[in-house]
Amino acid sequence: MSSYLRVLRHKDFRYLFLGQSASAVGDQVVIVALALYVTQRTGSATDLGLVLAAQTVSLVALLLFGGVWADRLPRHRIMVVADVIRAALHGLLAVLIFAGGASVAEMVVIEALFGGARAFFQPAYTGLMPQISPEDQIQDARALTEVSNNLAILLGPALGTALVLGLGAGEAFALDAATFGFSALMLLRVRPRPRGYVVAPAPLLHELRVGWREVRSRAWVWVTILVFAGAVLCVYAQWYALAPLISRDLYGSVGVFGVLESVAGAGAVCGALVAMAWRPARPLVTGLLLILAWPVQDIVFSLGAPLAAVIVCAFATGFGWSLMGVFWETALARQIPAHALSRVSSYDWMGSLALLPIGFVIAGPLASAFGARTVLGVGSAVGLVMLALALLPRSTRQLGQTPSAQQFFDDVGVEAGGEAEVAHVDPLVRVVHERNRV
């Protein structure tokens, strides 16, 4: 509780936290609302896949551009515009449903535009968080946000189901639009502190190259992104495409899949609570070891292990995912120069999601050829090996809690080794800066 109260004292973080907590619930409501509405209207899994793919493809395609603009402009202003656009899009979808129903083509267009807006919001959000939290409370802020997000995962689907089946899909999308409007209002009150030195805007391709250079120069960043891209393809996509079918065949009910997802959500909430107080000396190594429970769960599930054992693994999976997420985002905030943080985040998001559509597409044909249990089990074994490989870089194993040298200079407003003006800096800092520059 002391960690909660400490970070919640900062009003700018409170505004962001309240807005994003509401928006997270709306996001989870919409995931269920889209699935139920398309299924009720057309009964076609292909139609639902088209709607979901439209959002994912536009998100991945525009993430790098969103990262560039988030490093150029005030990040909270970009987020306000993105929230307003998303509120308008899902408000329009609600109106179409109220007026008699939205066609699949209309939903594809709306969700593609929605994904594009999210591509600008997400990198800006990653860069904004350290600007509204003191440096020593960044992990507290990340952990509290993770608690909120995971509670939304537990509550949102139930609320979405109740809205769609009890009132209608239009009400569910109207609620989501309202949460984006509330988030925009909260963001308008945010006044982020300056962090890092100001870099003059450059041509778009140059700024993309600068962002890539920041990723490429850190093995712990690019190796982790690459490994998770493969794990998402082999483990994540196969789980969500095949686990419901395996659940029905092995455990007698597709509802077992829902139970495992709920247990994982509970584990994630517990993980986020632990992250409020736990400061391991090697956070990235700790997170990578904990997240090995994820492919292990899928392997145990595919082998038809007793349900109690699978439930334990599901809890461990959610727990590990949550802590890994907090440790990873905190490491990026502490180790990446502030002026490039959003671009690095955009490469992270794009790399993690790039192969997801392919995974969804190949899951069905592979299951038809080799069997769903075999595909999930083999894919998860490959994912387990890939995640273990993320521990190979020395920089991953040595990464600690201390901010990088560059981030230290960012905090005082100068560039390490550069020619920035340092007359206003503490004399000790100026000595260190001059030594580093020479």
PDB file of C-alpha atoms in Angstrom, residues 6-263:
ATOM      1  CA  ARG A   6       3.650   6.972  -3.028  1.00  0.00           C
ATOM      2  CA  VAL A   7       3.147   6.875  -6.784  1.00  0.00           C
ATOM      3  CA  LEU A   8      -0.502   7.990  -6.621  1.00  0.00           C
ATOM      4  CA  ARG A   9       0.529  11.214  -4.873  1.00  0.00           C
ATOM      5  CA  HIS A  10       1.614  12.555  -8.252  1.00  0.00           C
ATOM      6  CA  LYS A  11      -1.474  14.077  -9.850  1.00  0.00           C
ATOM      7  CA  ASP A  12      -0.265  13.700 -13.438  1.00  0.00           C
ATOM      8  CA  PHE A  13       0.152   9.961 -12.921  1.00  0.00           C
ATOM      9  CA  ARG A  14      -3.283   9.817 -11.259  1.00  0.00           C
ATOM     10  CA  TYR A  15      -4.907  11.401 -14.308  1.00  0.00           C
ATOM     11  CA  LEU A  16      -3.189   8.972 -16.677  1.00  0.00           C
ATOM     12  CA  PHE A  17      -3.937   6.004 -14.423  1.00  0.00           C
ATOM     13  CA  LEU A  18      -7.637   6.806 -14.115  1.00  0.00           C
ATOM     14  CA  GLY A  19      -8.069   7.384 -17.840  1.00  0.00           C
ATOM     15  CA  GLN A  20      -6.188   4.250 -18.856  1.00  0.00           C
ATOM     16  CA  SER A  21      -7.944   2.088 -16.264  1.00  0.00           C
ATOM     17  CA  ALA A  22     -11.301   3.017 -17.760  1.00  0.00           C
ATOM     18  CA  SER A  23     -10.006   2.580 -21.297  1.00  0.00           C
ATOM     19  CA  ALA A  24      -8.572  -0.865 -20.474  1.00  0.00           C
ATOM     20  CA  VAL A  25     -11.992  -2.082 -19.344  1.00  0.00           C
ATOM     21  CA  GLY A  26     -13.506  -0.755 -22.562  1.00  0.00           C
ATOM     22  CA  ASP A  27     -10.876  -2.538 -24.637  1.00  0.00           C
ATOM     23  CA  GLN A  28     -11.697  -5.869 -23.021  1.00  0.00           C
ATOM     24  CA  VAL A  29     -15.420  -5.289 -23.489  1.00  0.00           C
ATOM     25  CA  VAL A  30     -14.861  -4.715 -27.202  1.00  0.00           C
ATOM     26  CA  ILE A  31     -12.824  -7.910 -27.678  1.00  0.00           C
ATOM     27  CA  VAL A  32     -15.858  -9.928 -26.611  1.00  0.00           C
ATOM     28  CA  ALA A  33     -18.364  -7.605 -28.282  1.00  0.00           C
ATOM     29  CA  LEU A  34     -16.701  -7.954 -31.693  1.00  0.00           C
ATOM     30  CA  ALA A  35     -16.591 -11.734 -31.460  1.00  0.00           C
ATOM     31  CA  LEU A  36     -20.199 -12.071 -30.312  1.00  0.00           C
ATOM     32  CA  TYR A  37     -21.611  -9.487 -32.715  1.00  0.00           C
ATOM     33  CA  VAL A  38     -19.922 -10.875 -35.829  1.00  0.00           C
ATOM     34  CA  THR A  39     -20.821 -14.438 -34.812  1.00  0.00           C
ATOM     35  CA  GLN A  40     -24.457 -13.481 -34.241  1.00  0.00           C
ATOM     36  CA  ARG A  41     -24.678 -11.488 -37.459  1.00  0.00           C
ATOM     37  CA  THR A  42     -22.857 -13.720 -39.968  1.00  0.00           C
ATOM     38  CA  GLY A  43     -21.868 -16.883 -38.110  1.00  0.00           C
ATOM     39  CA  SER A  44     -18.562 -16.843 -40.005  1.00  0.00           C
ATOM     40  CA  ALA A  45     -15.174 -17.293 -38.368  1.00  0.00           C
ATOM     41  CA  THR A  46     -13.610 -15.905 -41.542  1.00  0.00           C
ATOM     42  CA  ASP A  47     -15.535 -12.644 -41.160  1.00  0.00           C
ATOM     43  CA  LEU A  48     -14.364 -12.292 -37.566  1.00  0.00           C
ATOM     44  CA  GLY A  49     -10.800 -13.008 -38.648  1.00  0.00           C
ATOM     45  CA  LEU A  50     -11.006 -10.262 -41.282  1.00  0.00           C
ATOM     46  CA  VAL A  51     -12.218  -7.705 -38.736  1.00  0.00           C
ATOM     47  CA  LEU A  52      -9.530  -8.592 -36.194  1.00  0.00           C
ATOM     48  CA  ALA A  53      -6.800  -8.771 -38.835  1.00  0.00           C
ATOM     49  CA  ALA A  54      -7.715  -5.314 -40.169  1.00  0.00           C
ATOM     50  CA  GLN A  55      -6.901  -3.766 -36.789  1.00  0.00           C
ATOM     51  CA  THR A  56      -3.689  -5.750 -36.300  1.00  0.00           C
ATOM     52  CA  VAL A  57      -2.303  -5.113 -39.794  1.00  0.00           C
ATOM     53  CA  SER A  58      -2.807  -1.345 -39.633  1.00  0.00           C
ATOM     54  CA  LEU A  59      -1.354  -1.281 -36.110  1.00  0.00           C
ATOM     55  CA  VAL A  60       1.826  -3.077 -37.180  1.00  0.00           C
ATOM     56  CA  ALA A  61       2.136  -1.064 -40.400  1.00  0.00           C
ATOM     57  CA  LEU A  62       2.038   2.325 -38.666  1.00  0.00           C
ATOM     58  CA  LEU A  63       3.807   1.669 -35.357  1.00  0.00           C
ATOM     59  CA  LEU A  64       7.206   2.941 -36.505  1.00  0.00           C
ATOM     60  CA  PHE A  65       5.709   6.203 -37.744  1.00  0.00           C
ATOM     61  CA  GLY A  66       3.835   6.540 -34.456  1.00  0.00           C
ATOM     62  CA  GLY A  67       7.138   6.161 -32.614  1.00  0.00           C
ATOM     63  CA  VAL A  68       8.799   8.915 -34.651  1.00  0.00           C
ATOM     64  CA  TRP A  69       6.007  11.399 -34.029  1.00  0.00           C
ATOM     65  CA  ALA A  70       5.818  10.512 -30.340  1.00  0.00           C
ATOM     66  CA  ASP A  71       9.500  11.480 -30.016  1.00  0.00           C
ATOM     67  CA  ARG A  72       8.911  14.720 -31.963  1.00  0.00           C
ATOM     68  CA  LEU A  73       5.726  16.106 -30.396  1.00  0.00           C
ATOM     69  CA  PRO A  74       4.292  16.325 -26.865  1.00  0.00           C
ATOM     70  CA  ARG A  75       3.316  12.733 -26.212  1.00  0.00           C
ATOM     71  CA  HIS A  76       0.213  13.425 -24.180  1.00  0.00           C
ATOM     72  CA  ARG A  77      -1.205  15.547 -27.022  1.00  0.00           C
ATOM     73  CA  ILE A  78      -0.743  12.677 -29.478  1.00  0.00           C
ATOM     74  CA  MET A  79      -2.558  10.397 -27.042  1.00  0.00           C
ATOM     75  CA  VAL A  80      -5.466  12.841 -26.730  1.00  0.00           C
ATOM     76  CA  VAL A  81      -5.906  12.943 -30.510  1.00  0.00           C
ATOM     77  CA  ALA A  82      -5.676   9.132 -30.743  1.00  0.00           C
ATOM     78  CA  ASP A  83      -8.272   8.728 -27.986  1.00  0.00           C
ATOM     79  CA  VAL A  84     -10.660  11.188 -29.649  1.00  0.00           C
ATOM     80  CA  ILE A  85     -10.325   9.360 -32.975  1.00  0.00           C
ATOM     81  CA  ARG A  86     -10.952   5.976 -31.367  1.00  0.00           C
ATOM     82  CA  ALA A  87     -13.930   7.336 -29.442  1.00  0.00           C
ATOM     83  CA  ALA A  88     -15.398   8.671 -32.692  1.00  0.00           C
ATOM     84  CA  LEU A  89     -14.793   5.381 -34.553  1.00  0.00           C
ATOM     85  CA  HIS A  90     -16.446   3.137 -31.990  1.00  0.00           C
ATOM     86  CA  GLY A  91     -19.156   5.733 -31.445  1.00  0.00           C
ATOM     87  CA  LEU A  92     -19.851   5.535 -35.181  1.00  0.00           C
ATOM     88  CA  LEU A  93     -19.928   1.734 -35.004  1.00  0.00           C
ATOM     89  CA  ALA A  94     -22.447   1.925 -32.144  1.00  0.00           C
ATOM     90  CA  VAL A  95     -24.638   4.268 -34.218  1.00  0.00           C
ATOM     91  CA  LEU A  96     -24.491   1.896 -37.211  1.00  0.00           C
ATOM     92  CA  ILE A  97     -25.536  -1.014 -35.005  1.00  0.00           C
ATOM     93  CA  PHE A  98     -28.378   0.995 -33.454  1.00  0.00           C
ATOM     94  CA  ALA A  99     -29.504   1.992 -36.963  1.00  0.00           C
ATOM     95  CA  GLY A 100     -29.930  -1.612 -38.108  1.00  0.00           C
ATOM     96  CA  GLY A 101     -26.529  -3.248 -38.136  1.00  0.00           C
ATOM     97  CA  ALA A 102     -22.995  -2.722 -39.367  1.00  0.00           C
ATOM     98  CA  SER A 103     -21.729  -4.717 -42.331  1.00  0.00           C
ATOM     99  CA  VAL A 104     -18.481  -6.665 -42.241  1.00  0.00           C
ATOM    100  CA  ALA A 105     -16.946  -4.212 -44.725  1.00  0.00           C
ATOM    101  CA  GLU A 106     -17.871  -1.259 -42.502  1.00  0.00           C
ATOM    102  CA  MET A 107     -16.368  -2.963 -39.460  1.00  0.00           C
ATOM    103  CA  VAL A 108     -13.176  -3.784 -41.379  1.00  0.00           C
ATOM    104  CA  VAL A 109     -12.715  -0.119 -42.323  1.00  0.00           C
ATOM    105  CA  ILE A 110     -13.520   1.130 -38.818  1.00  0.00           C
ATOM    106  CA  GLU A 111     -11.193  -1.366 -37.121  1.00  0.00           C
ATOM    107  CA  ALA A 112      -8.376  -0.632 -39.600  1.00  0.00           C
ATOM    108  CA  LEU A 113      -8.601   3.071 -38.725  1.00  0.00           C
ATOM    109  CA  PHE A 114      -8.842   2.129 -35.046  1.00  0.00           C
ATOM    110  CA  GLY A 115      -5.603   0.126 -35.277  1.00  0.00           C
ATOM    111  CA  GLY A 116      -3.902   3.063 -37.005  1.00  0.00           C
ATOM    112  CA  ALA A 117      -4.843   5.389 -34.140  1.00  0.00           C
ATOM    113  CA  ARG A 118      -3.557   2.865 -31.630  1.00  0.00           C
ATOM    114  CA  ALA A 119      -0.238   2.746 -33.505  1.00  0.00           C
ATOM    115  CA  PHE A 120       0.314   6.406 -32.585  1.00  0.00           C
ATOM    116  CA  PHE A 121      -1.044   6.055 -29.046  1.00  0.00           C
ATOM    117  CA  GLN A 122       1.037   3.124 -27.826  1.00  0.00           C
ATOM    118  CA  PRO A 123       4.590   4.458 -28.400  1.00  0.00           C
ATOM    119  CA  ALA A 124       3.542   7.819 -26.973  1.00  0.00           C
ATOM    120  CA  TYR A 125       2.185   6.091 -23.863  1.00  0.00           C
ATOM    121  CA  THR A 126       5.449   4.223 -23.291  1.00  0.00           C
ATOM    122  CA  GLY A 127       7.428   7.458 -23.575  1.00  0.00           C
ATOM    123  CA  LEU A 128       5.045   9.472 -21.416  1.00  0.00           C
ATOM    124  CA  MET A 129       5.067   7.204 -18.353  1.00  0.00           C
ATOM    125  CA  PRO A 130       8.611   8.138 -17.207  1.00  0.00           C
ATOM    126  CA  GLN A 131       7.738  11.836 -17.678  1.00  0.00           C
ATOM    127  CA  ILE A 132       4.967  11.722 -15.089  1.00  0.00           C
ATOM    128  CA  SER A 133       6.665   9.413 -12.568  1.00  0.00           C
ATOM    129  CA  PRO A 134       9.808  10.150 -10.547  1.00  0.00           C
ATOM    130  CA  GLU A 135      12.763   8.102 -11.766  1.00  0.00           C
ATOM    131  CA  ASP A 136      12.837   5.959  -8.612  1.00  0.00           C
ATOM    132  CA  GLN A 137       9.105   5.201  -8.921  1.00  0.00           C
ATOM    133  CA  ILE A 138       8.915   4.145 -12.576  1.00  0.00           C
ATOM    134  CA  GLN A 139       8.587   0.475 -11.632  1.00  0.00           C
ATOM    135  CA  ASP A 140       5.887   1.325  -9.079  1.00  0.00           C
ATOM    136  CA  ALA A 141       3.937   3.162 -11.772  1.00  0.00           C
ATOM    137  CA  ARG A 142       4.349   0.296 -14.256  1.00  0.00           C
ATOM    138  CA  ALA A 143       3.286  -2.271 -11.670  1.00  0.00           C
ATOM    139  CA  LEU A 144       0.183  -0.350 -10.600  1.00  0.00           C
ATOM    140  CA  THR A 145      -0.800   0.076 -14.247  1.00  0.00           C
ATOM    141  CA  GLU A 146      -0.286  -3.670 -14.776  1.00  0.00           C
ATOM    142  CA  VAL A 147      -2.611  -4.405 -11.843  1.00  0.00           C
ATOM    143  CA  SER A 148      -5.282  -2.238 -13.445  1.00  0.00           C
ATOM    144  CA  ASN A 149      -4.840  -3.822 -16.879  1.00  0.00           C
ATOM    145  CA  ASN A 150      -5.096  -7.339 -15.508  1.00  0.00           C
ATOM    146  CA  LEU A 151      -8.160  -6.525 -13.451  1.00  0.00           C
ATOM    147  CA  ALA A 152      -9.690  -5.229 -16.682  1.00  0.00           C
ATOM    148  CA  ILE A 153      -8.883  -8.574 -18.335  1.00  0.00           C
ATOM    149  CA  LEU A 154     -10.784 -10.306 -15.534  1.00  0.00           C
ATOM    150  CA  LEU A 155     -13.788  -7.969 -15.502  1.00  0.00           C
ATOM    151  CA  GLY A 156     -14.071  -6.680 -19.071  1.00  0.00           C
ATOM    152  CA  PRO A 157     -15.072  -9.897 -20.878  1.00  0.00           C
ATOM    153  CA  ALA A 158     -17.836 -10.633 -18.362  1.00  0.00           C
ATOM    154  CA  LEU A 159     -19.145  -7.081 -18.716  1.00  0.00           C
ATOM    155  CA  GLY A 160     -18.947  -7.283 -22.509  1.00  0.00           C
ATOM    156  CA  THR A 161     -20.857 -10.558 -22.587  1.00  0.00           C
ATOM    157  CA  ALA A 162     -23.549  -9.163 -20.290  1.00  0.00           C
ATOM    158  CA  LEU A 163     -23.911  -6.025 -22.412  1.00  0.00           C
ATOM    159  CA  VAL A 164     -24.090  -7.800 -25.781  1.00  0.00           C
ATOM    160  CA  LEU A 165     -26.420 -10.592 -24.673  1.00  0.00           C
ATOM    161  CA  GLY A 166     -28.466  -8.486 -22.254  1.00  0.00           C
ATOM    162  CA  LEU A 167     -28.756  -5.138 -24.057  1.00  0.00           C
ATOM    163  CA  GLY A 168     -26.959  -5.276 -27.388  1.00  0.00           C
ATOM    164  CA  ALA A 169     -23.624  -4.817 -29.118  1.00  0.00           C
ATOM    165  CA  GLY A 170     -24.352  -1.141 -29.740  1.00  0.00           C
ATOM    166  CA  GLU A 171     -24.309  -0.442 -26.010  1.00  0.00           C
ATOM    167  CA  ALA A 172     -20.957  -2.235 -25.656  1.00  0.00           C
ATOM    168  CA  PHE A 173     -19.295  -0.117 -28.355  1.00  0.00           C
ATOM    169  CA  ALA A 174     -20.907   3.042 -26.953  1.00  0.00           C
ATOM    170  CA  LEU A 175     -19.386   2.228 -23.563  1.00  0.00           C
ATOM    171  CA  ASP A 176     -15.961   1.790 -25.148  1.00  0.00           C
ATOM    172  CA  ALA A 177     -16.311   5.125 -26.947  1.00  0.00           C
ATOM    173  CA  ALA A 178     -17.185   6.764 -23.632  1.00  0.00           C
ATOM    174  CA  THR A 179     -14.071   5.322 -21.954  1.00  0.00           C
ATOM    175  CA  PHE A 180     -11.877   6.806 -24.701  1.00  0.00           C
ATOM    176  CA  GLY A 181     -13.567  10.163 -24.208  1.00  0.00           C
ATOM    177  CA  PHE A 182     -12.911   9.974 -20.465  1.00  0.00           C
ATOM    178  CA  SER A 183      -9.274   9.055 -21.108  1.00  0.00           C
ATOM    179  CA  ALA A 184      -8.878  12.076 -23.407  1.00  0.00           C
ATOM    180  CA  LEU A 185     -10.321  14.379 -20.738  1.00  0.00           C
ATOM    181  CA  MET A 186      -7.895  13.007 -18.146  1.00  0.00           C
ATOM    182  CA  LEU A 187      -4.936  13.408 -20.529  1.00  0.00           C
ATOM    183  CA  LEU A 188      -5.823  17.063 -21.119  1.00  0.00           C
ATOM    184  CA  ARG A 189      -5.025  17.661 -17.436  1.00  0.00           C
ATOM    185  CA  VAL A 190      -1.598  16.005 -17.609  1.00  0.00           C
ATOM    186  CA  ARG A 191       1.484  18.251 -17.475  1.00  0.00           C
ATOM    187  CA  PRO A 192       4.509  15.992 -18.067  1.00  0.00           C
ATOM    188  CA  ARG A 193       7.917  17.069 -16.819  1.00  0.00           C
ATOM    189  CA  PRO A 194      10.773  17.588 -19.302  1.00  0.00           C
ATOM    190  CA  ARG A 195      12.992  14.531 -19.524  1.00  0.00           C
ATOM    191  CA  GLY A 196      16.174  14.417 -21.545  1.00  0.00           C
ATOM    192  CA  TYR A 197      17.512  16.932 -24.020  1.00  0.00           C
ATOM    193  CA  VAL A 198      15.623  18.226 -27.051  1.00  0.00           C
ATOM    194  CA  VAL A 199      16.688  16.870 -30.436  1.00  0.00           C
ATOM    195  CA  ALA A 200      15.880  18.881 -33.561  1.00  0.00           C
ATOM    196  CA  PRO A 201      13.449  17.098 -35.917  1.00  0.00           C
ATOM    197  CA  ALA A 202      15.094  15.331 -38.854  1.00  0.00           C
ATOM    198  CA  PRO A 203      13.748  13.634 -41.995  1.00  0.00           C
ATOM    199  CA  LEU A 204      11.467  10.707 -41.220  1.00  0.00           C
ATOM    200  CA  LEU A 205      13.770   7.990 -42.561  1.00  0.00           C
ATOM    201  CA  HIS A 206      16.698   9.411 -40.604  1.00  0.00           C
ATOM    202  CA  GLU A 207      14.706   9.296 -37.378  1.00  0.00           C
ATOM    203  CA  LEU A 208      13.663   5.721 -38.104  1.00  0.00           C
ATOM    204  CA  ARG A 209      17.332   4.825 -38.601  1.00  0.00           C
ATOM    205  CA  VAL A 210      18.240   6.536 -35.322  1.00  0.00           C
ATOM    206  CA  GLY A 211      15.585   4.504 -33.521  1.00  0.00           C
ATOM    207  CA  TRP A 212      16.838   1.305 -35.125  1.00  0.00           C
ATOM    208  CA  ARG A 213      20.412   2.196 -34.126  1.00  0.00           C
ATOM    209  CA  GLU A 214      19.293   2.463 -30.504  1.00  0.00           C
ATOM    210  CA  VAL A 215      17.747  -1.022 -30.761  1.00  0.00           C
ATOM    211  CA  ARG A 216      20.621  -2.605 -32.691  1.00  0.00           C
ATOM    212  CA  SER A 217      23.311  -1.244 -30.348  1.00  0.00           C
ATOM    213  CA  ARG A 218      21.798  -3.116 -27.377  1.00  0.00           C
ATOM    214  CA  ALA A 219      21.828  -6.894 -27.691  1.00  0.00           C
ATOM    215  CA  TRP A 220      19.493  -7.234 -24.707  1.00  0.00           C
ATOM    216  CA  VAL A 221      16.858  -5.246 -26.640  1.00  0.00           C
ATOM    217  CA  TRP A 222      17.011  -6.706 -30.144  1.00  0.00           C
ATOM    218  CA  VAL A 223      17.549 -10.304 -29.036  1.00  0.00           C
ATOM    219  CA  THR A 224      14.559 -10.133 -26.669  1.00  0.00           C
ATOM    220  CA  ILE A 225      12.343  -8.602 -29.382  1.00  0.00           C
ATOM    221  CA  LEU A 226      13.440 -11.244 -31.903  1.00  0.00           C
ATOM    222  CA  VAL A 227      12.864 -14.099 -29.471  1.00  0.00           C
ATOM    223  CA  PHE A 228       9.391 -12.894 -28.547  1.00  0.00           C
ATOM    224  CA  ALA A 229       8.448 -12.498 -32.208  1.00  0.00           C
ATOM    225  CA  GLY A 230       9.174 -16.197 -32.666  1.00  0.00           C
ATOM    226  CA  ALA A 231       7.480 -17.181 -29.400  1.00  0.00           C
ATOM    227  CA  VAL A 232       4.322 -15.282 -30.347  1.00  0.00           C
ATOM    228  CA  LEU A 233       4.266 -17.175 -33.664  1.00  0.00           C
ATOM    229  CA  CYS A 234       4.906 -20.617 -32.135  1.00  0.00           C
ATOM    230  CA  VAL A 235       3.169 -20.372 -28.759  1.00  0.00           C
ATOM    231  CA  TYR A 236       0.733 -17.453 -28.456  1.00  0.00           C
ATOM    232  CA  ALA A 237      -1.009 -17.805 -31.823  1.00  0.00           C
ATOM    233  CA  GLN A 238      -1.268 -21.592 -31.572  1.00  0.00           C
ATOM    234  CA  TRP A 239      -2.708 -21.399 -28.055  1.00  0.00           C
ATOM    235  CA  TYR A 240      -5.551 -19.046 -28.926  1.00  0.00           C
ATOM    236  CA  ALA A 241      -6.295 -20.810 -32.211  1.00  0.00           C
ATOM    237  CA  LEU A 242      -6.155 -24.414 -30.946  1.00  0.00           C
ATOM    238  CA  ALA A 243      -6.580 -24.504 -27.158  1.00  0.00           C
ATOM    239  CA  PRO A 244     -10.415 -24.216 -27.194  1.00  0.00           C
ATOM    240  CA  LEU A 245     -10.631 -27.255 -29.489  1.00  0.00           C
ATOM    241  CA  ILE A 246      -8.124 -29.240 -27.411  1.00  0.00           C
ATOM    242  CA  SER A 247      -9.965 -28.232 -24.251  1.00  0.00           C
ATOM    243  CA  ARG A 248     -13.201 -29.695 -25.598  1.00  0.00           C
ATOM    244  CA  ASP A 249     -11.587 -32.930 -26.799  1.00  0.00           C
ATOM    245  CA  LEU A 250      -9.328 -33.614 -23.791  1.00  0.00           C
ATOM    246  CA  TYR A 251     -11.225 -32.154 -20.851  1.00  0.00           C
ATOM    247  CA  GLY A 252     -14.804 -32.447 -22.086  1.00  0.00           C
ATOM    248  CA  SER A 253     -15.670 -28.761 -22.280  1.00  0.00           C
ATOM    249  CA  VAL A 254     -14.513 -25.701 -24.152  1.00  0.00           C
ATOM    250  CA  GLY A 255     -15.219 -23.854 -20.914  1.00  0.00           C
ATOM    251  CA  VAL A 256     -11.976 -25.241 -19.463  1.00  0.00           C
ATOM    252  CA  PHE A 257     -10.138 -22.868 -21.799  1.00  0.00           C
ATOM    253  CA  GLY A 258     -12.005 -19.940 -20.240  1.00  0.00           C
ATOM    254  CA  VAL A 259     -11.159 -21.200 -16.755  1.00  0.00           C
ATOM    255  CA  LEU A 260      -7.452 -21.361 -17.611  1.00  0.00           C
ATOM    256  CA  GLU A 261      -7.561 -17.821 -19.023  1.00  0.00           C
ATOM    257  CA  SER A 262      -9.208 -16.571 -15.823  1.00  0.00           C
ATOM    258  CA  VAL A 263      -6.608 -18.332 -13.667  1.00  0.00           C
TER     259      VAL A 263
END
